[in-house]
Structure formats: structure tokens, C-alpha cells
Short mmCIF file of C-alpha atoms and ligand atoms in Angstrom, two decimals:
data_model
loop_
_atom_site.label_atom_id
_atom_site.label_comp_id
_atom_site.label_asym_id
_atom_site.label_seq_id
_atom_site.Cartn_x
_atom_site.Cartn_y
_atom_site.Cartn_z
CA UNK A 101 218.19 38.21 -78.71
CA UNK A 102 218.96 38.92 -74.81
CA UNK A 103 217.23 35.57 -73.55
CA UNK A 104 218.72 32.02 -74.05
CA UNK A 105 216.00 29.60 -74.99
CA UNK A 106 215.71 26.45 -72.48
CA UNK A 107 213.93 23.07 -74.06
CA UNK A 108 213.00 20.23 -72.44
CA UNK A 109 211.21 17.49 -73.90
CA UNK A 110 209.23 14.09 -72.73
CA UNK A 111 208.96 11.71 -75.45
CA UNK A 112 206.09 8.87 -75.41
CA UNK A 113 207.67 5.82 -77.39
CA UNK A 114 204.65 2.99 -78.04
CA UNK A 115 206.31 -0.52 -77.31
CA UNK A 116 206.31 -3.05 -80.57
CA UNK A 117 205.68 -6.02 -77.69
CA UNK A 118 203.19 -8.60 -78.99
CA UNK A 119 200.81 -8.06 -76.23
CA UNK A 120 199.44 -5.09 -73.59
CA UNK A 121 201.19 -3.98 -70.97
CA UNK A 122 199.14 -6.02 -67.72
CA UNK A 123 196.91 -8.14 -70.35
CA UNK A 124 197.38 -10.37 -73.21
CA UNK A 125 195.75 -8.42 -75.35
CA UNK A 126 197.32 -7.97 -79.16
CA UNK A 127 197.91 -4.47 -79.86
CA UNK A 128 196.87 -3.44 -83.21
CA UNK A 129 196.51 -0.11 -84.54
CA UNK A 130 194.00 -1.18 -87.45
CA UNK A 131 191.10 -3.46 -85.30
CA UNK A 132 187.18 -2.87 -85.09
CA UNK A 133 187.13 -0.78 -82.10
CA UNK A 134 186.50 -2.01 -79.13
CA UNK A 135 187.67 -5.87 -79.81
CA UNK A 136 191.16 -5.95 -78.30
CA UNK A 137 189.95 -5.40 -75.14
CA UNK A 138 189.45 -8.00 -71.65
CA UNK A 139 188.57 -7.73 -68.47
CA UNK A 140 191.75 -6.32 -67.67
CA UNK A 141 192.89 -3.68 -69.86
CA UNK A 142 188.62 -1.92 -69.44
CA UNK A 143 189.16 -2.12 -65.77
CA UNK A 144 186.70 -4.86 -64.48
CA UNK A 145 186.23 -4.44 -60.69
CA UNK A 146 188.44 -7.61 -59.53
CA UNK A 147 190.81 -7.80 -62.45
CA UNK A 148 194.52 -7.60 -61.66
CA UNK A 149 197.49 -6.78 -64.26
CA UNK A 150 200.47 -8.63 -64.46
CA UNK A 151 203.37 -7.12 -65.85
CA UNK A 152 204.59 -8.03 -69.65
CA UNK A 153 208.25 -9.34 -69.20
CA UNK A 154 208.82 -8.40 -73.21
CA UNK A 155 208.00 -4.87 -72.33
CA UNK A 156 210.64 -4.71 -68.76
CA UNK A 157 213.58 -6.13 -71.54
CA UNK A 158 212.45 -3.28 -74.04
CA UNK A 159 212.84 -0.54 -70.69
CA UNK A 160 215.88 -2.39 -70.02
CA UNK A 161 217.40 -2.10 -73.74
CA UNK A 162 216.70 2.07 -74.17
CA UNK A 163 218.53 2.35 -70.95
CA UNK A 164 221.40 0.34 -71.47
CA UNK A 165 221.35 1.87 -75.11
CA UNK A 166 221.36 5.64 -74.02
CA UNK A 167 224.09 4.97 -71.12
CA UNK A 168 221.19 5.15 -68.03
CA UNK A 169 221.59 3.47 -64.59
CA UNK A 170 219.18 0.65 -64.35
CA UNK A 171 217.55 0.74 -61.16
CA UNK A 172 218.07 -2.48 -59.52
CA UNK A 173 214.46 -2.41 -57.76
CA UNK A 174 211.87 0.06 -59.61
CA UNK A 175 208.12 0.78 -58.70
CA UNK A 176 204.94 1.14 -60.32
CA UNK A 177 202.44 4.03 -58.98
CA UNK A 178 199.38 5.13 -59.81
CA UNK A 179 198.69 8.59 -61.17
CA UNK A 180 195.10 9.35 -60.36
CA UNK A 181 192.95 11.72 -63.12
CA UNK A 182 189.92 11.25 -64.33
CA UNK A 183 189.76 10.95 -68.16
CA UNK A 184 187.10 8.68 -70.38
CA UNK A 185 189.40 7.15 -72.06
CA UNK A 186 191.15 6.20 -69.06
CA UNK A 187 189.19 3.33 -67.99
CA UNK A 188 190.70 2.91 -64.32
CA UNK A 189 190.33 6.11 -63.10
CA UNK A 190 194.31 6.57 -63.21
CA UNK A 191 197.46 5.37 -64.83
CA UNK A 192 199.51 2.57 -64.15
CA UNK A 193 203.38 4.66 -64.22
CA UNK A 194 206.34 5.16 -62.29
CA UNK A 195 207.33 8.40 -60.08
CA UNK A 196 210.16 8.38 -57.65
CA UNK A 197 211.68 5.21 -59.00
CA UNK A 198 211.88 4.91 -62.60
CA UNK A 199 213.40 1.57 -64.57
CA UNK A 200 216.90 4.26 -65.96
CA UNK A 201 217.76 7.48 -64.25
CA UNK A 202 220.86 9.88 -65.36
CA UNK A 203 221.65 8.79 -68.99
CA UNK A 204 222.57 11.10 -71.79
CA UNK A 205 223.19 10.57 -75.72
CA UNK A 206 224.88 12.55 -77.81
CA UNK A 207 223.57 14.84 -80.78
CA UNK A 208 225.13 17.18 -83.40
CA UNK A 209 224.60 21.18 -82.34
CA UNK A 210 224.05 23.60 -84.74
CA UNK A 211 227.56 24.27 -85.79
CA UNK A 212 228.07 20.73 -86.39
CA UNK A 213 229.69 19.84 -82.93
CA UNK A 214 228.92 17.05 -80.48
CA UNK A 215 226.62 17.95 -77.92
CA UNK A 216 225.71 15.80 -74.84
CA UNK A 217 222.22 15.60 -73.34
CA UNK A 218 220.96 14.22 -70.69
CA UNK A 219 218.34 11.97 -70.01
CA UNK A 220 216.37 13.02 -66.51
CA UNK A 221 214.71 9.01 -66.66
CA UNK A 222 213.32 6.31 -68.51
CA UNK A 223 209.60 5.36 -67.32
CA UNK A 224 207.28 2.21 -67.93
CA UNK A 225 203.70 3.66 -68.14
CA UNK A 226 200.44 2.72 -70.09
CA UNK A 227 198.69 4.42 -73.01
CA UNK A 228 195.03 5.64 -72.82
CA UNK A 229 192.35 4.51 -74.90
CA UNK A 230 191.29 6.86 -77.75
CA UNK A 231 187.92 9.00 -77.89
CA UNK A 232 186.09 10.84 -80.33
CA UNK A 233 183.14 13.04 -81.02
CA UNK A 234 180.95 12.74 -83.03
CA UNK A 235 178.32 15.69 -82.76
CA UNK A 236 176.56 15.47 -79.19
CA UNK A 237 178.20 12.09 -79.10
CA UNK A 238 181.58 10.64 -77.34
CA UNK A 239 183.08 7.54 -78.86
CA UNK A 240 185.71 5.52 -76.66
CA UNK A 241 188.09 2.66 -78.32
CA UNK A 242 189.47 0.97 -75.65
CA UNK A 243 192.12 -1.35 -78.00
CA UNK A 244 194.89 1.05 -77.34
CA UNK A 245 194.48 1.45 -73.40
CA UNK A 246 197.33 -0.50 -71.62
CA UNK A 247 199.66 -0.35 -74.57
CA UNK A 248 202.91 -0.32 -72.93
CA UNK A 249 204.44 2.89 -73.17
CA UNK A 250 208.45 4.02 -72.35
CA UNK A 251 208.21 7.73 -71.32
CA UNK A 252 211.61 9.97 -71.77
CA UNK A 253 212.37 12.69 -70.53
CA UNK A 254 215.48 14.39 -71.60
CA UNK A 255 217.01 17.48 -69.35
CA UNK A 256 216.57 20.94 -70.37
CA UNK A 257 219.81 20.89 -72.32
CA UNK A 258 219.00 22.16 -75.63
CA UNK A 259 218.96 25.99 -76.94
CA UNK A 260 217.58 25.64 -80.44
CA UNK A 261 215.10 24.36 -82.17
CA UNK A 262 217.78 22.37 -83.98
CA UNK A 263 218.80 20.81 -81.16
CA UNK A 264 215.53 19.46 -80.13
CA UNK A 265 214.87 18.05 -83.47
CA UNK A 266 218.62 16.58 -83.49
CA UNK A 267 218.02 15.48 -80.47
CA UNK A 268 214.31 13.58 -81.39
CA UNK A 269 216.28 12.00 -84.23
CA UNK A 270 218.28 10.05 -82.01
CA UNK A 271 216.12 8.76 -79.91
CA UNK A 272 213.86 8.01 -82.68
CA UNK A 273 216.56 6.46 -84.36
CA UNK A 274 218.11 4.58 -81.12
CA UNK A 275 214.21 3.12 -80.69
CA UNK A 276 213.98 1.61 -84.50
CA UNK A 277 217.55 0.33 -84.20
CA UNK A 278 216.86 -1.74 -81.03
CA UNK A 279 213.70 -2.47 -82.84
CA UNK A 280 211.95 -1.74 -79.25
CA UNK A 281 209.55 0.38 -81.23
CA UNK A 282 208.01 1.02 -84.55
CA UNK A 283 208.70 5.01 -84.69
CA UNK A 284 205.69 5.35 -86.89
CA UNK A 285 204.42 8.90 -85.94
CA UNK A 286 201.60 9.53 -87.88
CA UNK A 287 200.17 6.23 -86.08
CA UNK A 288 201.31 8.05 -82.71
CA UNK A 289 204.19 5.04 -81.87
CA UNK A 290 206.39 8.03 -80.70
CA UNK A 291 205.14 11.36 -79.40
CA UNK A 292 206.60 14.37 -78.29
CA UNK A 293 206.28 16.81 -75.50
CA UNK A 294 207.94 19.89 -75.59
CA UNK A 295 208.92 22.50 -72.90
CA UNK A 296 210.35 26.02 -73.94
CA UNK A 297 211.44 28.78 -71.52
CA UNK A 298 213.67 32.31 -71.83
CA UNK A 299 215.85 33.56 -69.19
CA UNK A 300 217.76 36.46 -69.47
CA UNK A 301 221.39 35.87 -71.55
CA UNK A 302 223.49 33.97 -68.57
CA UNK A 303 221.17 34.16 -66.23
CA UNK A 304 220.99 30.57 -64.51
CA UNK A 305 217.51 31.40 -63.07
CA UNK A 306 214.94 29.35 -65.55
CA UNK A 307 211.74 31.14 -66.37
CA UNK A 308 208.28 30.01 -66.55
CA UNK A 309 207.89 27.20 -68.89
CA UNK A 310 205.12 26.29 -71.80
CA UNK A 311 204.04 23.13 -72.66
CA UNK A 312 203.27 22.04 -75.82
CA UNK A 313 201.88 18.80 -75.84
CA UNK A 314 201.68 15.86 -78.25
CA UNK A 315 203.75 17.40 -81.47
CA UNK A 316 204.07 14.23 -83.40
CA UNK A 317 206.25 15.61 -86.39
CA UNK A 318 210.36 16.72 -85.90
CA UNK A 319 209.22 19.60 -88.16
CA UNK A 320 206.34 20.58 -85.96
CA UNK A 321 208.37 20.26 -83.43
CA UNK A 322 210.21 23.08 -84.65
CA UNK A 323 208.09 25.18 -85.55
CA UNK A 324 206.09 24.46 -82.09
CA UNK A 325 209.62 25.80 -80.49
CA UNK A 326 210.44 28.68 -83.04
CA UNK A 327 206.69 30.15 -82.64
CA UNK A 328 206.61 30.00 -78.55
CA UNK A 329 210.25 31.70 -78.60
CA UNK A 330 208.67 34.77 -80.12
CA UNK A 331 205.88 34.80 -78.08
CA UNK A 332 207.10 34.74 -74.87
CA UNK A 333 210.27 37.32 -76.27
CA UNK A 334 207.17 39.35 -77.05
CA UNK A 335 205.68 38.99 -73.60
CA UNK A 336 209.16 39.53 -71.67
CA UNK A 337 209.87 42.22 -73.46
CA UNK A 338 206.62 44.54 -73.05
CA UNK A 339 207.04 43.49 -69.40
CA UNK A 340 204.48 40.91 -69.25
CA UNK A 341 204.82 37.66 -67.46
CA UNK A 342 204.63 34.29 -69.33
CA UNK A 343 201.66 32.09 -67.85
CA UNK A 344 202.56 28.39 -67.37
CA UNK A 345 200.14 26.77 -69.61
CA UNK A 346 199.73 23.40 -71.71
CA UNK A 347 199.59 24.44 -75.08
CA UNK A 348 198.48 22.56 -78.43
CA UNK A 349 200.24 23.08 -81.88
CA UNK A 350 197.77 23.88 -84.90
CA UNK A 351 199.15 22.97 -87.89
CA UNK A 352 196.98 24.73 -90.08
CA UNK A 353 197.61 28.21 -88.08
CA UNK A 354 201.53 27.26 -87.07
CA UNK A 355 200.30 28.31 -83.68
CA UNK A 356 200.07 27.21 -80.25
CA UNK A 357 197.14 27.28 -78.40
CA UNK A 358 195.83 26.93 -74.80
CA UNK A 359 194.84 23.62 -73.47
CA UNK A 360 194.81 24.40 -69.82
CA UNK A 361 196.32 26.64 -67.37
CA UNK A 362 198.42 24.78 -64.65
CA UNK A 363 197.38 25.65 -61.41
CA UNK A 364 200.80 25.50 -59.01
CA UNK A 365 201.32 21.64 -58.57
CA UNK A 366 198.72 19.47 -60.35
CA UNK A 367 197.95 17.20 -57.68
CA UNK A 368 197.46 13.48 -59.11
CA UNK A 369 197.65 11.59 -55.75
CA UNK A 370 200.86 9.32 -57.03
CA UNK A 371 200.85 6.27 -54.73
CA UNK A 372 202.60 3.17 -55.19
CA UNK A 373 200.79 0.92 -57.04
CA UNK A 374 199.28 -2.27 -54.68
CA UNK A 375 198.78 -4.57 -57.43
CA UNK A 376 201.91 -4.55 -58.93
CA UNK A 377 205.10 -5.78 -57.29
CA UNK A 378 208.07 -3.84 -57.11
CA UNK A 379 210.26 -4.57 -60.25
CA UNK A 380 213.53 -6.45 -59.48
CA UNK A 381 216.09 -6.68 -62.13
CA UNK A 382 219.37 -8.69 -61.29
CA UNK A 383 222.98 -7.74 -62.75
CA UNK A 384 222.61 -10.78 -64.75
CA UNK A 385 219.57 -10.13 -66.79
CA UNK A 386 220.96 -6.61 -67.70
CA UNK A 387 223.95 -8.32 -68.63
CA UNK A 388 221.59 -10.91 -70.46
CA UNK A 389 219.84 -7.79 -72.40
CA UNK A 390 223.16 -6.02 -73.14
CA UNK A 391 224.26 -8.92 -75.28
CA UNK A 392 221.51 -8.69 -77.34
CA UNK A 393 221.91 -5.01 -78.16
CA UNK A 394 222.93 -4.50 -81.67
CA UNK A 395 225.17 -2.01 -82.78
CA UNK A 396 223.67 1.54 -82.06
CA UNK A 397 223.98 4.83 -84.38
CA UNK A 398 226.74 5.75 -82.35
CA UNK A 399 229.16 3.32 -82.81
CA UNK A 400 227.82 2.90 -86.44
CA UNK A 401 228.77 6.25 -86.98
CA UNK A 402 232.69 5.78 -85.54
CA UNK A 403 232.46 2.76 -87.38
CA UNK A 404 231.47 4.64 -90.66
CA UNK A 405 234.52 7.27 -90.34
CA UNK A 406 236.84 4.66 -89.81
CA UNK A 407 236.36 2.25 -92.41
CA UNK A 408 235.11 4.39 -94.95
CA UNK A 409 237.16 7.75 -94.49
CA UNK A 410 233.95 9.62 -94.41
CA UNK A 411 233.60 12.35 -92.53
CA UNK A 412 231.17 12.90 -89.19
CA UNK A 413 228.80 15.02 -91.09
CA UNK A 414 227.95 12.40 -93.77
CA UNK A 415 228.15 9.06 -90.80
CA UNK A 416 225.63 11.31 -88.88
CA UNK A 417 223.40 11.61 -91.47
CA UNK A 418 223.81 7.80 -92.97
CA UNK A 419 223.40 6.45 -89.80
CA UNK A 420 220.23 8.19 -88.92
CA UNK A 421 218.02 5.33 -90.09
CA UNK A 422 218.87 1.88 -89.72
CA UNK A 423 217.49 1.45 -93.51
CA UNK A 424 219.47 4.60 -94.98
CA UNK A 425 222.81 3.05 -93.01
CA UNK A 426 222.42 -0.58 -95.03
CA UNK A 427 221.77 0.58 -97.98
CA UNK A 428 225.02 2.63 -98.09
CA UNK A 429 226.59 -0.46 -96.99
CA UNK A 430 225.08 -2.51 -99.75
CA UNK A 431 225.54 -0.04 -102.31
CA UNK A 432 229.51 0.22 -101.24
CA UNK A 433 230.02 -3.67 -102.32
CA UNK A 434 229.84 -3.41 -105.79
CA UNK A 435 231.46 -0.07 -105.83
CA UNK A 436 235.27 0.41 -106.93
CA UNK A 437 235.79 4.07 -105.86
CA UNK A 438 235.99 6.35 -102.47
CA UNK A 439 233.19 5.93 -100.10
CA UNK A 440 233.11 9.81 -99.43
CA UNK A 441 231.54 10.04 -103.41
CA UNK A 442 228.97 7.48 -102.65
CA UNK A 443 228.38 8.76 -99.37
CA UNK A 444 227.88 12.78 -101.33
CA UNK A 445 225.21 10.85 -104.21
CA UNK A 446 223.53 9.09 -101.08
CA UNK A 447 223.16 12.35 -99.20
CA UNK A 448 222.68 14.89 -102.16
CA UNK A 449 221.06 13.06 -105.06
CA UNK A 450 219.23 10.31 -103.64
CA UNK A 451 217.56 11.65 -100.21
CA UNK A 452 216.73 14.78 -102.39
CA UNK A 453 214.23 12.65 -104.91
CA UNK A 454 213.39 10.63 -101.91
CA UNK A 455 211.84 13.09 -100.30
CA UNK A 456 210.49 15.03 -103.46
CA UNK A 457 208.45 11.71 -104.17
CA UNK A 458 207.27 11.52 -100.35
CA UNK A 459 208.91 8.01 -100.28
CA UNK A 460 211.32 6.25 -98.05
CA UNK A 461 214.57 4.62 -98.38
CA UNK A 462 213.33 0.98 -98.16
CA UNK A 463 210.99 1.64 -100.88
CA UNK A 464 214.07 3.33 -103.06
CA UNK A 465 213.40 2.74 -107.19
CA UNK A 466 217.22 2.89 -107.13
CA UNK A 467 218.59 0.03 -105.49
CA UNK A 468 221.76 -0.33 -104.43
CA UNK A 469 223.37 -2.18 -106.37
CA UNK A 470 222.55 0.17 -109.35
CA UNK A 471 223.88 2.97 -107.23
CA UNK A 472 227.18 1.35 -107.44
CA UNK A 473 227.47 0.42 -111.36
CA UNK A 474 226.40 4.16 -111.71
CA UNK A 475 229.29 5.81 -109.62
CA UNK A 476 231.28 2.77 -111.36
CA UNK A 477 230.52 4.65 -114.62
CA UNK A 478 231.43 7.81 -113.73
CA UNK A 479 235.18 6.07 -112.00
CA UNK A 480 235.56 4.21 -115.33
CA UNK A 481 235.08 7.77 -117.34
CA UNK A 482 232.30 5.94 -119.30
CA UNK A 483 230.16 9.07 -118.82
CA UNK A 484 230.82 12.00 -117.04
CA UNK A 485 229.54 13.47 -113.10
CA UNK A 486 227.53 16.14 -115.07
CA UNK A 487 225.52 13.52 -117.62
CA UNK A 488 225.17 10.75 -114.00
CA UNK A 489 222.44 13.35 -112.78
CA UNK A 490 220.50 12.70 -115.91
CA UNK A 491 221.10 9.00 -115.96
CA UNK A 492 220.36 9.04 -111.93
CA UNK A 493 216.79 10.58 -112.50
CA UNK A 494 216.21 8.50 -115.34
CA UNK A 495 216.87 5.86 -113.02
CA UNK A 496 214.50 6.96 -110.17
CA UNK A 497 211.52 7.64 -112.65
CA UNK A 498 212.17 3.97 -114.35
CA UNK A 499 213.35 1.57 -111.60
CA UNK A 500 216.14 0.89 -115.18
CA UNK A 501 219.64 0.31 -114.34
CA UNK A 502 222.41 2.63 -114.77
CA UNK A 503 224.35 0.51 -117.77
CA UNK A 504 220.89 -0.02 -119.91
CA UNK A 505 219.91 4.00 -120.16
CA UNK A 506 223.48 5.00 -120.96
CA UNK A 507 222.93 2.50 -123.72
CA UNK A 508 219.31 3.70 -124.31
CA UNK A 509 220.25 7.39 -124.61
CA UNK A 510 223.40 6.79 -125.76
CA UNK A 511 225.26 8.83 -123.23
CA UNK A 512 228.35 7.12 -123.09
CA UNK A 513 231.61 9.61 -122.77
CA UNK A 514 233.71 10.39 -125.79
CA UNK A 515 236.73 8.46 -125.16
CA UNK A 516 238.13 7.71 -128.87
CA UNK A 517 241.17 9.84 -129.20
CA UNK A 518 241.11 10.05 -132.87
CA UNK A 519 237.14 10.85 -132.65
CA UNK A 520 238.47 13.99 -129.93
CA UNK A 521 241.73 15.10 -132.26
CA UNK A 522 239.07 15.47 -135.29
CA UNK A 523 236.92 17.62 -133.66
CA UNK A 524 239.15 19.60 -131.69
CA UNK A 525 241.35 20.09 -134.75
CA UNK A 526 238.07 21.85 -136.56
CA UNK A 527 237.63 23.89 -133.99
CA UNK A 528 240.74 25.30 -134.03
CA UNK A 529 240.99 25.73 -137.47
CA UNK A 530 237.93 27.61 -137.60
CA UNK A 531 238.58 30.21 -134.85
CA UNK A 532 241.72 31.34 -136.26
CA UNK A 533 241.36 34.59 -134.36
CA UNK A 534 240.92 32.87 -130.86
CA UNK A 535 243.92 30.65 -131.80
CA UNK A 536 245.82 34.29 -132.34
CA UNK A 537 244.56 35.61 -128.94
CA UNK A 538 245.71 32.68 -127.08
CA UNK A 539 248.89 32.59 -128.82
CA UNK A 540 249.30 36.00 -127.84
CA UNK A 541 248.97 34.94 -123.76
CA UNK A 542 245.39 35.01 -123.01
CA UNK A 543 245.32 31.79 -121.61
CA UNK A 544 241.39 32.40 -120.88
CA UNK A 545 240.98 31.76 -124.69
CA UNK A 546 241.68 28.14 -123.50
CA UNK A 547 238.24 27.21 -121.91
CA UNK A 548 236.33 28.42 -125.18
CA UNK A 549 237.90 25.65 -126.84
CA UNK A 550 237.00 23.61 -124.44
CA UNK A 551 233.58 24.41 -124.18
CA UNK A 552 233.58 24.31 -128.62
CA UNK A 553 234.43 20.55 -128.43
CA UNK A 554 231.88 19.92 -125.43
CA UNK A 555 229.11 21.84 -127.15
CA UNK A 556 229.78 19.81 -130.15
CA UNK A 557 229.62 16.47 -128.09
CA UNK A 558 226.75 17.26 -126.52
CA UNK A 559 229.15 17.52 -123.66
CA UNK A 560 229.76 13.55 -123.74
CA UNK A 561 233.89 14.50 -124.73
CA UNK A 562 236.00 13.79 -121.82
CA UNK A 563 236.62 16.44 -120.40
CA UNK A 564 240.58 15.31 -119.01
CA UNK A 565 241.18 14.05 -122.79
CA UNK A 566 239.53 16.98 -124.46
CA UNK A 567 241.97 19.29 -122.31
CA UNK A 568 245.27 17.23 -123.11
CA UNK A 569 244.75 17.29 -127.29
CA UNK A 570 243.66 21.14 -127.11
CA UNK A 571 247.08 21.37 -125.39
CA UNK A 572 248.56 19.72 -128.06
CA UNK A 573 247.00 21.26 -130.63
CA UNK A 574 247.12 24.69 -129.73
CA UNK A 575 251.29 23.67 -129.38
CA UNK A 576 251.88 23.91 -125.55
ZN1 ZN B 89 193.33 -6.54 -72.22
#
């Protein structure tokens, strides 16, 4: 392709705080419409928000957590639109001086390399309330306006649609870890806007950006990216201009399509908002927060390579959910053996039938401590790596532990030399013409053997065993 492909997104992360963000209302995703509402959060003439400390700490944590300046003094301004769901007539948000500025975090590329990118700002805004139509009607809930939102908005750093995904991931991930927010996106707790533009290869003029707005799936996001690449390529290349439009992803059609066109600036009248003080956070309570910050993907993930020998690869992908990265943990303390072959069932095996079944790790059939006396088999050379897989998805379908269906389907490895010498010895003796050939130097001869006594076994011989008597046998 003779463009490079620009991507910038703006995530919307849904504080778990107890209460709104200027009210005291409870936020709850499951009420009767309409009753976690007050005066405050359906814009009463007269009513006045205060700000929710819980929610300032949370701002405070995601910076600290993705290496942003906290601004000392930051201000709340109004964004003026008119929207029904937006009770107010604008949005409580912040413009020129957000809570963290000039932060970055750090993803894996496509080729598997560390990759920096930076984070434009952190913001404290509000969500809207939620309508819907029914026929010639317009419903409005009002028990999600003034949820307290964190809006992030990353630079246009990434090339691929990888990288955006990687790069969603981590936040996501960085957000459940400093349990700041509940990352549930089907419920909409973490939303995604994305931003695509081509320039020519190495040009460092941009072009005219898309934007596709509210993806709330890393696959979507994705495909959101891979299906506005080829459009505006298309465009470009029959020497037609790209319009800057907001765009919606259809999931059913895996395309975009137009919202709105932008006009040049969309004006929305920002002013500082007069009924909120300006936000003043001391060196001290960022101190305060920073010692409650638990330990981040990042440093799990050095951590991970250096106590376990595993490489970056695997700690990237262990680490990627606070869940995933304990259970690994757990299932390491009954283990005897390397951490790297845990770490490769974890990865390969496990996630695999996790996802097949549409479940999560926390709701695993295979706990961890059976994921250990499994591997713990296989070290022992009670059954071999091949026969595990079996016993493994046995174990997923039955919630049974490892040791009870070996017993149960009698899988255990042939380890009984004189059991091994018999067989192999009737082998030999009745492939008298094999035993000539390998005799004679064809020391390929050797693995039929080898496969004779395994097919007899039902492949539960030992494989190391099976090879040293053969040896002996056949007189070498
Ligand atoms: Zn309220």
C-alpha cells in the first residue's frame, strides 16, 4: 500500500464510584427507568452539582497509572449541544485544562516489539442519559445521566489495526486492575472512539480523518479500522477526496456508515463552568493515591519474566487480565515443573476452550489447582503430553480432576519395564524382515518399532522407556 494508516482513538471509561458524578445518586445499570434520578442529575432550574471526591481519586489513579502529569489546578467547562438525553442543555467536561496531560503506555506492535503511545489527556466528564424509540415515540432514562465518565484520548500513534486493539487492551486492562472501572462493554462501562486517516508513505502531512464513533468491541474495533482503510485507499486512489465525517459501525453489514458530516469546527461554546470550582490537587494527595496503586500489567509482566523465566510474549498475554494473571499464579503453587509449560497449557489449551465455550477465566471448570496435578502428571511420566489433551478436555466438560479420570479411563503411562520388554520383544520377533532392514543401516526402520509398541499400548508406553529397550533389543 503507498499510504501509512494514522489511528487515533478517545476511549469513554464509566467510573465504578458508588454515586453520580455532581449527585448522590447510585448508579445502576439494571433500575426501573427513571428512579435514580434527583433534582440534580435532571437539571432542576436552581440545582447545583458538587463534585464526587471518589471519582477526582479514580482521574487521579489512570494518570498516575499511565505515567500522565497531574495538573495541579484543573477546570470544569461546559460543552453546550442540545441533545434529549442531555438534560442540561450541555455537558459538564474539561477543555483546555484536563486532570493528566502527556502520558503514554506501552503496547506490543505487530512484530511483537514494544511500542510507546501516547496519551494526548485524561478528562473528567459526565455520561448522557439513554433514549429510545419506540414507533412515533421517544423514551428518555435519565439513571445514567451524570455518571462520571474518564475520557482518553490517546495520540495518533498507531498504524494497524493491531495496534489499536493492543493498545485498547491495555487500557482496558490498566482500568480493571486499578479497579477504577468495571470494563464491562456490552453494558457500555468502556467505549471506544476511533479516528483513521492515510497519508501518502512518509509523508508527515496527516489527511482528513473519519470518525467512527462508539465501537464497543476490540474486534469491531478492528474491523471498524480495516474496512475505513480500504475505503478511503479506494477514494485516494481514484482521486477523490475523503470527507470528514462521523461514522457508525454496523455489525451486521461490517460497514461504516454516516452519522453526520462535520462542518469545519463544531462550535460547542466551551466556557468554564461557573458552578464548579476549579479542581486543586496538592502533591500530597497524589502522593496519597500513588500508594494505593497496586501493581499494574506492566510491572506484572517484568515481574512474570523474572521469576518465572517466561518469556514477554506469554507475560503479555497472562497479564492481560487481572483474573487470567492469578490464576497462573495459583495454578504455579502446586506445580513441580517449568513455568514456561504451564504458561504454553494456560495460553494454548485453556484460553482455547475458554473461548470456544464463550466463558471467562473466573468462571474456568478447570481450576487451578487441577491445572497443576495435571502438568504434575505429565512431569512424573504418569501419562504422557499427547494423552493430557484428552484428560484436559475431559476435565473442562466435567469440572473432574486430573488424578480421578486418569483412573476412570485408565490412562495411566506404561511404565513397567518388564510389561515394555514383553511387548517390544514380540514385536521384534514378528517383523523379522524390519529387524533385517535395520540391521542392514536403515536406521528409519527404528520409529516403526516404536510406533508397533505404541499402537499396541494404545500409545500409553513411555515413549523415553519404549526407545531405550528397542535399543536394547534390536542390540545397539
Ligand atoms: Zn442525581
Amino acid at each position: 500500500m503507498n499510504y501509512d494508516i494514522v489511528i487515533g482513538l478517545e476511549v469513554h471509561a464509566q467510573l465504578s464510584t458508588n454515586t453520580k458524578a455532581w449527585c448522590q445518586c447510585e448508579i445502576s445499570t439494571n433500575a426501573y427507568e427513571n428512579t435514580k434520578v434527583c433534582e440534580v442529575c435532571s437539571a432542576q432550574p436552581g440545582t447545583l452539582p458538587v463534585y464526587n471526591k471518589q471519582a477526582v481519586e479514580y482521574a487521579i489513579k489512570l494518570a498516575l497509572a499511565t505515567n500522565s502529569e497531574v495538573n495541579k489546578i484543573s477546570v470544569f467547562d461546559r460543552k453546550n449541544y442540545f441533545y434529549p438525553d442531555l438534560p442540561k442543555g450541555y455537558q459538564i467536561t474539561q477543555f483546555d485544562k484536563p486532570v493528566g496531560e502527556k502520558g503514554f503506555l506501552e503496547i506490543l506492535d505487530d512484530e511483537g516489539n514494544v511500542k510507546r503511545i501516547g496519551l494526548q489527556r485524561i478528562q473528567m466528564e459526565e455520561d448522557t442519559g439513554k433514549s429510545s424509540h419506540q414507533g412515533e415515540k421517544s423514551l428518555i432514562n435519565l439513571n445514567r445521566a451524570g455518571t462520571p465518565l474518564l475520557e482518553i484520548v490517546s495520540d495518533p500513534d498507531m498504524c494497524t489495526p493491531k495496534e489499536a486493539s493492543a493498545y485498547l487492551k491495555k487500557l482496558h486492562s490498566i482500568l480493571v486492575y486499578l479497579g477504577i472501572c468495571h470494563g464491562n462493554m456490552q453494558d457500555g462501562n468502556f467505549r471506544c472512539d476511533v479516528n483513521v486517516s492515510l497519508k501518502p508513505k512518509g509523508s508527515s502531512k496527516l489527511g482528513t480523518r473519519t470518525e467512527v464513533k462508539n465501537v464497543n468491541s476490540f474486534r469491531h474495533v478492528e474491523m471498524a479500522i480495516e474496512y475505513e482503510v480500504q475505503r478511503h485507499k479506494e477514494l485516494l486512489d481514484s482521486g477523490k477526496s475523503i470527507l470528514q465525517q462521523t461514522l457508525l459501525f454496523e455489525i451486521e453489514t461490517r460497514k461504516t456508515k454516516v452519522l453526520r458530516t462535520k462542518s469545519d469546527a463544531d462550535d460547542y461554546r466551551y466556557f468554564p463552568e461557573p458552578d464548579l470550582l476549579p479542581l486543586v490537587i496538592t502533591q500530597e494527595h497524589i502522593e496519597k493515591v500513588r500508594s494505593t496503586l497496586p501493581e499494574l500489567p506492566d510491572a506484572k509482566i517484568k515481574r512474570f519474566m523474572d521469576s518465572y523465566g517466561i518469556p514477554l510474549y506469554d507475560a503479555s498475554v497472562l497479564t492481560s487480565e487481572k483474573a487470567l494473571a492469578n490464576y497462573f499464579e495459583e495454578s504455579l503453587k502446586g506445580y513441580e515443573g517449568e513455568a514456561k509449560k504451564m504458561s504454553n497449557w494456560i495460553m494454548v489449551e485453556l484460553l482455547r476452550y475458554l473461548n470456544e465455550a464463550g466463558t471467562s477465566i473466573d468462571r474456568s471448570p478447570v481450576k487451578p489447582s487441577s491445572m497443576a496435578s495435571l502438568l504434575n502428571a505429565i512431569q512424573s511420566g504418569k501419562i504422557s503430553g499427547k494423552i493430557a489433551k484428552d484428560v484436559f478436555l475431559k476435565m473442562f466438560d466435567t469440572g473432574k480432576a486430573a488424578e480421578a479420570i486418569i483412573k476412570e479411563m485408565g490412562l495411566e503411562q506404561i511404565s513397567d519395564e518388564k510389561a515394555l520388554i514383553e511387548i517390544a520383544e514380540r514385536i521384534v520377533t514378528a517383523n523379522a524382515g524390519q529387524v533385517e532392514k535395520y540391521k542392514g543401516g536403515n536406521e528409519r526402520v527404528f520409529g516403526f518399532f516404536v510406533g508397533q509398541v505404541m499402537k499396541e499400548t494404545n500409545g500409553q508406553a513411555n515413549p523415553v522407556m519404549t526407545a531405550e529397550i528397542l535399543k536394547k533389543i534390536l542390540g545397539q
